[in-house]
Structure formats: C-alpha cells, structure tokens
XYZ file of C-alpha atoms in Angstrom:
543
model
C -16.318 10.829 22.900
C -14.227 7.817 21.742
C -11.670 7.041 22.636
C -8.676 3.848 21.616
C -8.158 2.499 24.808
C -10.031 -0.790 24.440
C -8.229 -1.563 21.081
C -4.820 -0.872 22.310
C -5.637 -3.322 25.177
C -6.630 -5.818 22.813
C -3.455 -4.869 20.291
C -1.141 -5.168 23.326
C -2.029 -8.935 24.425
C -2.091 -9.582 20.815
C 1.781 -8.632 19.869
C 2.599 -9.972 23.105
C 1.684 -13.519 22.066
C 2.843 -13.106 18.578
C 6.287 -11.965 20.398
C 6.425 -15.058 22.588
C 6.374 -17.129 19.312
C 9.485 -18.756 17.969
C 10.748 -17.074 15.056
C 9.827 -18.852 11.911
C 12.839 -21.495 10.316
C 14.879 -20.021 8.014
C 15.622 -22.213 4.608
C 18.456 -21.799 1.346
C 17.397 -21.892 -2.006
C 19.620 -23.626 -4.104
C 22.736 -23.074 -2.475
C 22.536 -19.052 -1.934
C 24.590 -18.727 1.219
C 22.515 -16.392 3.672
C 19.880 -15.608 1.731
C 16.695 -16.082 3.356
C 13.694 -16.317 1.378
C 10.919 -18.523 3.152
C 10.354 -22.111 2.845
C 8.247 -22.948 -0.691
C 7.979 -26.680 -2.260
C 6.774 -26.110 -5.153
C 6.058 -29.819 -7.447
C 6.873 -29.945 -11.089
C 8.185 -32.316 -13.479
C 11.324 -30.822 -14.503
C 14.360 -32.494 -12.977
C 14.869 -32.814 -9.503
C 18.152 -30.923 -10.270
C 16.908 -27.672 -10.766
C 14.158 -28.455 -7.656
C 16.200 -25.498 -5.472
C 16.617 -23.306 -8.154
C 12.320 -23.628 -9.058
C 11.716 -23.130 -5.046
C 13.807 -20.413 -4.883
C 12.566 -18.399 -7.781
C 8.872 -19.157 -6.660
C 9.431 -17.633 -3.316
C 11.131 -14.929 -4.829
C 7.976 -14.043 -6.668
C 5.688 -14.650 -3.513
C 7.307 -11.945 -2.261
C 7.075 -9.791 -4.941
C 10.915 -9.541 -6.131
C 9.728 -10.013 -9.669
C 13.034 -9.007 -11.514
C 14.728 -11.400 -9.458
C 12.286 -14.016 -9.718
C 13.012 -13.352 -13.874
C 15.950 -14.013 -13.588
C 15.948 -17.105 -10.958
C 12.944 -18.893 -13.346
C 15.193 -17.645 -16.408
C 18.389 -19.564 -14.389
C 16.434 -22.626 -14.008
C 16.001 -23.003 -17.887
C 19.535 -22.716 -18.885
C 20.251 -25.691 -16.556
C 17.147 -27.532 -18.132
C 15.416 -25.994 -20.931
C 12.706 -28.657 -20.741
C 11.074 -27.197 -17.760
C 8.349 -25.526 -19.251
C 6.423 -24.360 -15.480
C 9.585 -21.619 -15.611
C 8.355 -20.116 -18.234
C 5.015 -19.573 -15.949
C 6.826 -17.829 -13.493
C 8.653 -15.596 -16.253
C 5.113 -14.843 -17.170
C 3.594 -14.079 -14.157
C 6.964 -11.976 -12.686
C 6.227 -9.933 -15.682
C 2.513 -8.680 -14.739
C 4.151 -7.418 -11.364
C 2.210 -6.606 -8.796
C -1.326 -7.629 -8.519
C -2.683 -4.110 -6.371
C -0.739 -2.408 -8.855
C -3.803 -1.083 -10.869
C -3.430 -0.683 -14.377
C -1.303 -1.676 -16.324
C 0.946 0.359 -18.404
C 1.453 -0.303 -22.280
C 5.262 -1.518 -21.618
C 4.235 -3.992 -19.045
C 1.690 -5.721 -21.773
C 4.353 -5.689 -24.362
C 6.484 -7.015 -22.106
C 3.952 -9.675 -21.007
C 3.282 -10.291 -24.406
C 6.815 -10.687 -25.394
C 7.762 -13.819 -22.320
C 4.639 -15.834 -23.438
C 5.767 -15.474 -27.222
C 9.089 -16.863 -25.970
C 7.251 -19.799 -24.060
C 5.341 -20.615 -27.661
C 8.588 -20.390 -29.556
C 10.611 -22.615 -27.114
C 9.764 -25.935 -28.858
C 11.971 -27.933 -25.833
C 9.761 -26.989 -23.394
C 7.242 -29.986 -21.527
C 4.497 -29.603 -19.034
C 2.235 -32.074 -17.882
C -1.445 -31.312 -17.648
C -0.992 -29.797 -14.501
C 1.777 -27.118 -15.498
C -0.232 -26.134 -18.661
C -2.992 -25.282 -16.449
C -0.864 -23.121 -14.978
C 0.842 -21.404 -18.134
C -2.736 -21.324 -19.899
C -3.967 -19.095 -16.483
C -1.750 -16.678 -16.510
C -2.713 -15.932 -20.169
C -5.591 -15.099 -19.318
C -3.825 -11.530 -17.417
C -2.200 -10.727 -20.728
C -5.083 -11.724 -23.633
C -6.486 -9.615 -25.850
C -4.349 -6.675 -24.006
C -4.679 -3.810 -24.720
C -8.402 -3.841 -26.049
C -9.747 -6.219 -23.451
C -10.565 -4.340 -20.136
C -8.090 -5.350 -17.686
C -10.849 -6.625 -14.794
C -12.419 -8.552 -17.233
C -8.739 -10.501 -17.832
C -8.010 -10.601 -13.866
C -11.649 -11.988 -13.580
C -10.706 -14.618 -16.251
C -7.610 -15.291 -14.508
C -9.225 -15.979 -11.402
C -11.924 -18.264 -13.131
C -8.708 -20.198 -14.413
C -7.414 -20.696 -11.483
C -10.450 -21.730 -9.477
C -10.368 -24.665 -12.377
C -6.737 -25.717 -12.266
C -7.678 -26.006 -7.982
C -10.494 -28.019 -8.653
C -8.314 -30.297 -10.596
C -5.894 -30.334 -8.066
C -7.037 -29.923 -4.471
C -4.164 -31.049 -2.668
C -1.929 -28.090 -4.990
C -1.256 -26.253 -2.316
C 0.690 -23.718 -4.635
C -2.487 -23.196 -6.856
C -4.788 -22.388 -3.325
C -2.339 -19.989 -2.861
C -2.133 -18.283 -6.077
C -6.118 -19.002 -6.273
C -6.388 -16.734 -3.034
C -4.210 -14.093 -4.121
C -5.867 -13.489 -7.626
C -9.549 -13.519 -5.316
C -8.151 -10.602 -3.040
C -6.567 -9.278 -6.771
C -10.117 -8.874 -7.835
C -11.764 -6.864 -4.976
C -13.541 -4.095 -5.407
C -12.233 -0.913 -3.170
C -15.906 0.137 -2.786
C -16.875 -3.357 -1.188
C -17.091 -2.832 2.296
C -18.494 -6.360 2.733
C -14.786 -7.393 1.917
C -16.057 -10.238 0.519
C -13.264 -11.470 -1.677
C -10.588 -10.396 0.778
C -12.460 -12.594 3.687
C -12.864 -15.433 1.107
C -9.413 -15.553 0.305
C -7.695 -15.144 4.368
C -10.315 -18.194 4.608
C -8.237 -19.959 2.198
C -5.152 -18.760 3.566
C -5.295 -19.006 7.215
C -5.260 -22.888 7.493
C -2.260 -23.274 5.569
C -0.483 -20.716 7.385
C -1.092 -22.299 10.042
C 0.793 -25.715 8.934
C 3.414 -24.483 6.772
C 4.329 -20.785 8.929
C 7.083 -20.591 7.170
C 5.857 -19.680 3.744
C 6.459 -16.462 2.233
C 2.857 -16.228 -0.026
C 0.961 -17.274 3.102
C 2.169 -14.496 5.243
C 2.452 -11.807 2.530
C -1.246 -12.747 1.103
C -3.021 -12.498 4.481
C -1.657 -9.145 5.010
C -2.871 -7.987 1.905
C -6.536 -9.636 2.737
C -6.625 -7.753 5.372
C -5.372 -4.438 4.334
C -8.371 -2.427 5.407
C -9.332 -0.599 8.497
C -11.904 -2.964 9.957
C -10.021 -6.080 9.220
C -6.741 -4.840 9.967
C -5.765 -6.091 13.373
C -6.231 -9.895 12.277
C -3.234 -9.334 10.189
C -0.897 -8.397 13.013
C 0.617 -12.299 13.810
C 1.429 -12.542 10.073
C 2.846 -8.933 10.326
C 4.924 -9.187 12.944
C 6.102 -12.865 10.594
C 6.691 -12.307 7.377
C 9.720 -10.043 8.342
C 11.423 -12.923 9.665
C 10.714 -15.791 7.000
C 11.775 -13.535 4.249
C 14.708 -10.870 5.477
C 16.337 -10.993 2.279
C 13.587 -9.327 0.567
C 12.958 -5.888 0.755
C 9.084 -6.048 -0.112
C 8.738 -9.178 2.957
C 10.156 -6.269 5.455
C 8.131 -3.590 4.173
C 4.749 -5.599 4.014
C 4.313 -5.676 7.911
C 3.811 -1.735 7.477
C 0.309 -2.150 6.126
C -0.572 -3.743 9.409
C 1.453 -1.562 11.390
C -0.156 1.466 9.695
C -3.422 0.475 9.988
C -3.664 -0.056 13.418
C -1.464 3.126 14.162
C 1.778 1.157 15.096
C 4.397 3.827 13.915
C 7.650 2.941 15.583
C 6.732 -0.480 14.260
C 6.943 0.881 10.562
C 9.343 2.976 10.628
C 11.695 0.088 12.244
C 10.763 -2.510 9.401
C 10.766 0.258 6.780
C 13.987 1.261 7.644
C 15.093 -2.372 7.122
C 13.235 -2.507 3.637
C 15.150 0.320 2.472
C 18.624 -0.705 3.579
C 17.924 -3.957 1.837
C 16.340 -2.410 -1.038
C 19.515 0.042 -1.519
C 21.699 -2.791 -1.063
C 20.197 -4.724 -4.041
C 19.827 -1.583 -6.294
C 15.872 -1.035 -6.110
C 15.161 2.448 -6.316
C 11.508 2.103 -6.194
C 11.214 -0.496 -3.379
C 13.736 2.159 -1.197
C 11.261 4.947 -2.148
C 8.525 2.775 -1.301
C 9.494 1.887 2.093
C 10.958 6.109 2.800
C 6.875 6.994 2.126
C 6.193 4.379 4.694
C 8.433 6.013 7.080
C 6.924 9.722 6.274
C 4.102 8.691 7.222
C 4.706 7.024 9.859
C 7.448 9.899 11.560
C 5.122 12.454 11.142
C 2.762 11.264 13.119
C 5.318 10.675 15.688
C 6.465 14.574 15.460
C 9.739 13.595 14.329
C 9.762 16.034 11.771
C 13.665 16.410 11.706
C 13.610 12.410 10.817
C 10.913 13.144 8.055
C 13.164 15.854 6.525
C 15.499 14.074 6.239
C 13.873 11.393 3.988
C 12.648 15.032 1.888
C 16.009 15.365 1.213
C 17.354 12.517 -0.233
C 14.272 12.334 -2.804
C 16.567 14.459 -5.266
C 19.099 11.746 -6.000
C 16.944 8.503 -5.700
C 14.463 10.762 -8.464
C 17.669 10.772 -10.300
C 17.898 7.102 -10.343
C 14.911 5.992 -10.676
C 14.126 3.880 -14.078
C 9.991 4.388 -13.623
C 9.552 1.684 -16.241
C 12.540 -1.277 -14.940
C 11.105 -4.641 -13.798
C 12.083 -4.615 -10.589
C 10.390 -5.352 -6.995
C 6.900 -5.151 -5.809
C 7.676 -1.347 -5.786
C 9.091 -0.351 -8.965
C 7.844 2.408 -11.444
C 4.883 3.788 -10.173
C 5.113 2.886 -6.776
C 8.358 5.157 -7.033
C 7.358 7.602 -8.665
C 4.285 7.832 -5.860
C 6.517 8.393 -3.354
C 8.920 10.949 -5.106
C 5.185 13.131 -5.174
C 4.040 11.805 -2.116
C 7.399 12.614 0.587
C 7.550 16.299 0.396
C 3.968 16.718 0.565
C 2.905 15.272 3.670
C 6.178 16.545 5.187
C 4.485 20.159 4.129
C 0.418 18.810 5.209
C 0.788 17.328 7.681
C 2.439 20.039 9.420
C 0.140 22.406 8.395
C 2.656 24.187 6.351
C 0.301 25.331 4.164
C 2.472 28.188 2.273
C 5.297 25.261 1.540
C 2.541 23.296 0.160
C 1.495 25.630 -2.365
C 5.109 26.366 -3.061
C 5.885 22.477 -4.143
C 7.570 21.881 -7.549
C 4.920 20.043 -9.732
C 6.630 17.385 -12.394
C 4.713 15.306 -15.363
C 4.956 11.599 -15.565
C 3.196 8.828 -17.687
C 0.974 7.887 -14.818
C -1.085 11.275 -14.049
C -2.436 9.672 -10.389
C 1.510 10.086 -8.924
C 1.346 13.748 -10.964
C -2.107 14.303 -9.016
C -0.411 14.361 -5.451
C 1.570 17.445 -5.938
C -1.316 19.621 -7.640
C -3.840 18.328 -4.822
C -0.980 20.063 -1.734
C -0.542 22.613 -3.769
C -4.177 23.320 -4.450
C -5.097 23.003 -0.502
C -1.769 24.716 0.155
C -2.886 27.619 -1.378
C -6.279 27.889 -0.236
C -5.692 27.559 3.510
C -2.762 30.049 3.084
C -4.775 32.750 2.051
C -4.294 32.506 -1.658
C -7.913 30.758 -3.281
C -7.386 32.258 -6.838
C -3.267 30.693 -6.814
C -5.411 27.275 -6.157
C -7.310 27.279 -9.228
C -4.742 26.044 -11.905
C -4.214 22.820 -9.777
C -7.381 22.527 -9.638
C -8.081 22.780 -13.363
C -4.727 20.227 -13.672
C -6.498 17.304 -11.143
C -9.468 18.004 -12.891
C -7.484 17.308 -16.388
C -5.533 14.343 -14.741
C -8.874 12.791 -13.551
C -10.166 13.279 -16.900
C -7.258 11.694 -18.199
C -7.540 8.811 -16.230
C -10.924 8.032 -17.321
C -9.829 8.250 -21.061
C -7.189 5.708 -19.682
C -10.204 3.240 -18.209
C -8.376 3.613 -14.805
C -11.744 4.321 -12.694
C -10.214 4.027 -9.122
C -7.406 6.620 -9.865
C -10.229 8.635 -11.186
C -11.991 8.533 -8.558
C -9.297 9.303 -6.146
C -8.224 12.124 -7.810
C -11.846 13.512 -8.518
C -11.753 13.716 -4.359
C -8.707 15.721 -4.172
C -10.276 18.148 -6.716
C -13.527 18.066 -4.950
C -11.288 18.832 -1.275
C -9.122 21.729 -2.878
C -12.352 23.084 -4.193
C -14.262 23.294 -1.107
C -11.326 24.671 0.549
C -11.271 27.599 -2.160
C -14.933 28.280 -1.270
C -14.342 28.574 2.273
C -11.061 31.048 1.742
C -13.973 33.131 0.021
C -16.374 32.976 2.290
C -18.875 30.760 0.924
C -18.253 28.482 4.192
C -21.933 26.444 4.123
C -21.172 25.577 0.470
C -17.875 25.029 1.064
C -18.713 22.612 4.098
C -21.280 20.429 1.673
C -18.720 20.314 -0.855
C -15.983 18.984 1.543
C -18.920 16.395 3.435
C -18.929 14.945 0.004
C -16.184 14.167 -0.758
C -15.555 13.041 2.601
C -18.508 10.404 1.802
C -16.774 9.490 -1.590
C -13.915 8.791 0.269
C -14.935 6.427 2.860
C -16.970 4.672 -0.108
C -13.635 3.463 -1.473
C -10.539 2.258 0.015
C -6.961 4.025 -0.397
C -4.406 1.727 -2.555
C -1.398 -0.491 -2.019
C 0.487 1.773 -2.991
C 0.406 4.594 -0.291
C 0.133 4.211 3.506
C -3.049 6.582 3.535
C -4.455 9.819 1.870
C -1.810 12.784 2.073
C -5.110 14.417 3.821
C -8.136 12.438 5.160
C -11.011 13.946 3.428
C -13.058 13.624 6.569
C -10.718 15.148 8.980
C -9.945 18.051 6.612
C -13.463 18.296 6.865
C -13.170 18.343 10.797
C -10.828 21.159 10.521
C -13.110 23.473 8.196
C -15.863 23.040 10.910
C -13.532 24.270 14.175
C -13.102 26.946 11.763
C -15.984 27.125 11.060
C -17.083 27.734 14.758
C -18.996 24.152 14.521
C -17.251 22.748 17.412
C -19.181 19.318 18.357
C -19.100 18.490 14.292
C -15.648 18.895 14.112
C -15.325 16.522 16.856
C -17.728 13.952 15.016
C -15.610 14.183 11.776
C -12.349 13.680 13.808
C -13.649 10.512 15.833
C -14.786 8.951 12.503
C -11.157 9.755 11.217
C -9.813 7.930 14.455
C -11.967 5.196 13.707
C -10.764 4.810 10.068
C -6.898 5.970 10.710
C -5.996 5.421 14.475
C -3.200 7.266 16.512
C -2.916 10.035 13.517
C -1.970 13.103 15.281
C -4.138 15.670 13.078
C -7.302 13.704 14.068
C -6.494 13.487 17.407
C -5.235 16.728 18.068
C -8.422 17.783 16.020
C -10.543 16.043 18.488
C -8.852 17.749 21.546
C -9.266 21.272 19.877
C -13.165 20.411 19.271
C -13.739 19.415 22.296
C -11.606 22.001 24.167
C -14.107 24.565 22.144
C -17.144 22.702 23.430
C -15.878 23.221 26.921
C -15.423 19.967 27.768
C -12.256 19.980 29.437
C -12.357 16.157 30.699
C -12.543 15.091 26.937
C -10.024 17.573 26.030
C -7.853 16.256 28.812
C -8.518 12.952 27.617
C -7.509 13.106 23.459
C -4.295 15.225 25.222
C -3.334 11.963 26.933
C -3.659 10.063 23.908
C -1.816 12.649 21.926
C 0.878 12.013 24.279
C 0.961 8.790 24.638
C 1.769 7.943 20.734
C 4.138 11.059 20.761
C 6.209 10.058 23.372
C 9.939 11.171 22.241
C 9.197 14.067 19.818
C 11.887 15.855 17.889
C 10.473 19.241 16.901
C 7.355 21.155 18.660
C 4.201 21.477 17.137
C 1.514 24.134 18.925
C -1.143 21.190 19.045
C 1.368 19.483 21.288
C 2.396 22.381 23.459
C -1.456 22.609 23.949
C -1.869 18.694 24.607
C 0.573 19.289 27.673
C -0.713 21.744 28.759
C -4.463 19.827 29.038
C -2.718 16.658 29.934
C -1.859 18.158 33.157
C-alpha cells in the first residue's frame, strides 16, 4: 500500500513558504493604465522612445498572448519603422506556441508571409546582435513545409545557443535559449534531460529578476511532468501575480496545480483565466482554461460545476475561429477542449452509455477528432455494446494513420493508445478477458513511455488505471491495486485511482488499507456536490 501522506506534508510546508512571500512588483508597459504584464528590459537599438512599447510587446509574447504581442511589436514600428528587432517578435508571435506540436499549413504561410515583410522593409536596422536574433527564428520557418519540423526547432535551438555565446550577459537570449531547449524534448525522455538543462538556466535568473514573466512561465513548463512537478510550485503559485492581465499567466499555474493534485487551486486560477480570456475575446484561451476546470471539478465530485462548463461548449464552439492568431490557446488548443469537456464529464463518471452516445465532429487536426471516437469507443464497450465500438475504433485507427501521413508521430502515438484501450475493452465485453488484459497492459506501458501534452491536463482515461479497473473485474484484486497505486504515483489525488485502490483492496480483505484510500478519498473530496457510489462506500470505510 501507498499511500500520499508524505508528499502532501512536504507540498504543505512548501505553499506555505511560497504564501509568506511578498507578491511580486507589478510594472506598466508603455503607458497601459492597469495592465499588468511582468517586468521585461529588453535592449535594442531602436529609439529609446518606443523602449515601453518593445518591453511591453516582449512580455506579451513571454506569456504567450501572441496576437497581442503582433500587434504591440507591429505598434512599435509605426512609431519607428527603423526598429528592425520588432519584426523578430512579429516573427516569432507568429509560430505560436512552442508545445503546440505541429504546425499547421496556415501557420507556415503565415510565418512565411511576416519574414517576407521583414526582407521587403528596406528601413529596417539591426545591429549584429538583433540579426542574430531575426536570422534564429528563421530557422522555425525554413524550408517549411518539406523540412521536418524537429529538424527546424533543432536548428533553432543551435541558433540560439550561438547568438548566447556571443552574448552572455543577454539575459533575453538565455531565456529564449532555455525555452527552445525544453521546446525540443522528447516526451519519451524520462531522463528529462533538456527540461532539467533548461530550469538550470532558468532558476538563477528567477531568482534575481522574480518579476519576469518568461522566467516564471518557462520553469513551469520545465517541469511539467510528474516526477519533476512539485519544484514548479513557487513559480506556480507566481506567475499569476506578475502577469494578471494575461489569461495564459493565470492559467499556467494549473500545470503545477494538476500535477501534484491541487484541484481547488486550478479551478480558482482557471476560473480567473477564463474571465480574462472572455473579457479580451479569446475563445480558445477560455476553452482552454474550462478543460482545466473539468478536470479539475471532477475529481472534486462537483459534477453539477462540471456540467455546467458542458453546457456552455455549444456557443463558445460557435465562436471559435480554430485558425485566428490569438493566445497561447488558440485553434487547436480550442478545439481540444470542445472534444475533450463532455467526455470526461461522461468518463469520469463512469457514464459509460453517455459516452458512447457523444456527437462525433471532423476538424483539420484529427488528434482533437480522436477524443470523441476514443469515449465513444470505451463507452460502448463497458456499456454492454462491443460490436457499436468498432467503427470508432476503425475511425482512431484512420486518424492515427492520418497522423502519420501528416509526420505528427506523438499524436500518433497517442491516439494508437486510445485504439489499443477501446480494443482491449471490446475483448473483455466478449469474453476474451486474458487477451483483453495483455492488450490493455500494453498500452498501459506505451503510455507511461511518453508524456501527455500541453495541451490537456491529463488523458481523458489513464491507460493504467483503466487497466486497474478491468482486473477488479476481472476478479484480480491485488493487481488492480498495483495498477491503481502506479496511477497515484503518476496522477495524484484522482478520484478513479483512488477509489480504485480502496475497491482492490476492500476485495483483498484488507479493511485497514481500504479504510485508509477511504480517508484519502475524503480528504480531497471534502465539499462534494453530487454523490457518486465510490464515495457513499468511502464513508462508509472511513468510519
């Protein structure tokens, strides 16, 4: 038995030093009354006039407001068409978001397009540091389409690394150096080699210029994985403060929070991103921070909460422009969530039938399509239906194909192990249950081989608690209970895994470890507003 005590302890001491810290200084960027974006100093040799306007637009794109930052770098050339580093920042606003996989054909055009503009603009001056800058961030859009995307982030990176060697004292270029190193990690490194190398690079900085929007945002990102996780709470529990007027800075703590199984904690900053995010019009950045809060309220049992934010997906899919420069969230990340919403509400609840009953839609980016046809698929299977499974089945298995066509190997991969999960599941609803357990161990392996993306707070079902479930059906009690406690590990406080872990054990006859995951249960659902039976039963062991 495992259990999260010792963490928690560890968690607890930890926010309550962060919480005794003063809140980071707030700073205006040329002259916006109340906005606060962080404090950046960024050196170029344009005039010191538009000095505000550059800061401002740079922070803007630290913290991944990219149509904003547009049009802030785009403001600072009408005032002086000379400074040539804004066209940089055009440039780089317009690859978007560096976890944001591959990119589409529209984004590369567009790309393409800004550095034609910075060619044609004959005005323009850089010294030899700012054309080390503009010639870097090339490198992202050259020889696009034909040459593999890594290959271009790797050359990005090597630029970089040269234009810091140049210029060690650029703090700006360390900081963009780190983020392309944690850009380039591989989700099936668990040495997390570049995303250790690049908090190295990060940390000290952070710790003499706290107020920085990158520094904060970048660490968090570093350390976006399970075992790495809890070093990213102090610039968590931050970055919401240095940068409140963007809606990506108060969503970003989330990762952290999520992690480490904080969900009031997400759901309070998520509920900030999205009122921020509505505010300033970004569709995708509010749908963004709503799958945060899923998530996050499911776990919680607030499943009255959760439905809510399952019905307003209607009109925001209404609104949403999929391919509109917009916010560290736009396109995609939307379109994710629009998928992603109503299907945990259904999984996680075990509402299998509702699952299987979800409306499946088409969209240019088949990995967002893939997280309708996976519920559906498992829906139907653990609802007594196998042979309704098999079209989504064929469809993930399509999509996945499709997605290798497209070069896009993690998205293939990820939804190759939904395909593998609904399969296995099928098998077991026919009785094939040792097959169907191999099949489902796995893809549970595949699945802790890689790492889930930026995009999504988690898998809409871990592969390796699913797998916990089939054995309690199975009648394979004590490796049920191995499967959940390698969940916990991985995805701590989610209530499936640790309600899993009290049913295992409960079978087992172990009634002190039963008694003990029921304690846990209820200590991270403490104010519940609908019943589940895994909670009644928690109760009842609890007392």
């Amino acid at each position: 038995m495992r259990s999260n005590m010792n963490t928690m302890s560890i968690a607890v001491v930890a926010l309550s030093l962060v919480a005794a810290m003063p809140a980071a200084a707030q700073h205006d960027h040329a002259g916006h009354a109340g906005e606060k974006l962080g404090t950046v100093d960024f050196r170029t040799s344009c005039n010191p006039s538009v000095r505000a306007d550059f800061n401002r637009a740079t922070a803007l794109l630290h913290s991944f407001e990219f149509s904003s930052a547009i049009q802030a770098f785009s403001g600072v050339l009408e005032k002086e068409p000379t400074c040539g580093i804004a066209y940089w920042g055009i440039v780089l606003s317009n690859w978007g978001n560096p976890f944001g996989g591959i990119r589409q054909p529209i984004v590369i055009e567009r790309g393409q397009a800004a550095i034609a503009k910075a060619r044609a603009a004959t005005a323009a001056k850089f010294d030899a540091r700012e054309r080390a800058y503009f010639d870097a961030v090339l490198m992202l859009f050259d020889g696009a389409p034909e040459r593999a995307q890594r290959e271009r982030t790797l050359a990005y990176e090597s630029a970089m690394a040269a234009l810091v060697g140049a210029n060690p004292d650029d703090m700006e270029a360390r900081v963009f150096y780190a983020l392309a190193i944690s850009q380039n990690a591989l989700a099936t490194d668990k040495t997390y080699a570049n995303q250790i190398k690049a908090a190295g690079m990060l940390e000290p900085l952070y710790r003499d210029h706290p107020d920085h929007p990158g520094l904060a945002h970048y660490i968090i990102h570093a350390y976006d994985h399970p075992p790495l996780a809890p070093r990213a709470i102090e610039a968590a529990r931050r970055y919401a403060q240095i940068a409140p007027s963007a809606p990506h800075a108060l969503h970003m703590p989330s990762h952290t929070f999520t992690r480490v199984g904080y969900w009031q904690d997400s759901i309070t900053t998520n509920k900030a991103s999205a009122e921020t995010a509505t505010k300033l019009g970004s569709v995708g950045e509010t749908l963004h921070a709503m799958d945060y809060q899923e998530y996050a309220y499911l776990q919680l049992v607030q499943d009255a909460a959760a439905r809510r934010l399952v019905d307003a997906v209607p009109d925001l899919r209404n609104r949403l422009d999929p391919n509109a420069i917009g916010g560290a969230a736009s396109g995609p990340a939307g379109l994710y969530a629009i998928a992603a919403i109503p299907a945990r509400y259904a999984l996680e609840r075990g509402a299998w039938a509702e699952a299987a009953s979800l409306e499946a839609r088409s969209t240019d980016y088949p990995w967002t399509d893939g997280v309708t046809h996976f519920a559906r698929a498992l829906g139907a299977a653990r609802s007594g239906s196998p042979a309704a499974a098999r079209p989504d089945i064929d469809k993930l298995k399509a999509l996945g194909e499709k997605l290798t066509a497209m070069k896009d190997a993690y998205w293939a991969g990820q939804v190759d192990i939904q395909r593998q999960v609904a399969e296995a599941w099928v098998a077991f609803a026919e009785g094939q249950r040792d097959t169907a357990i191999q099949m489902l161990q796995g893809a549970a392996d595949a699945e802790d081989a890689t790492d889930k993306a930026a995009v999504s707070p988690g898998p809409l079902a871990p592969a390796r608690e699913l797998l916990g479930e089939m054995m309690l059906e199975a009648g394979k009690p004590k490796e049920a209970l191995a499967a959940f406690e390698a969940t916990m590990k991985k995805e701590p406080n989610r209530f499936r895994a640790v309600a899993g872990a009290m049913r295992a054990a409960e079978a087992m006859g172990d009634r002190a470890a039963a008694s003990t995951y029921a304690r846990e249960l209820l200590a991270v659902v403490k104010a519940p507003d609908s019943t589940r039976p895994d909670l009644e039963r928690a109760r009842k062991l609890a007392s």
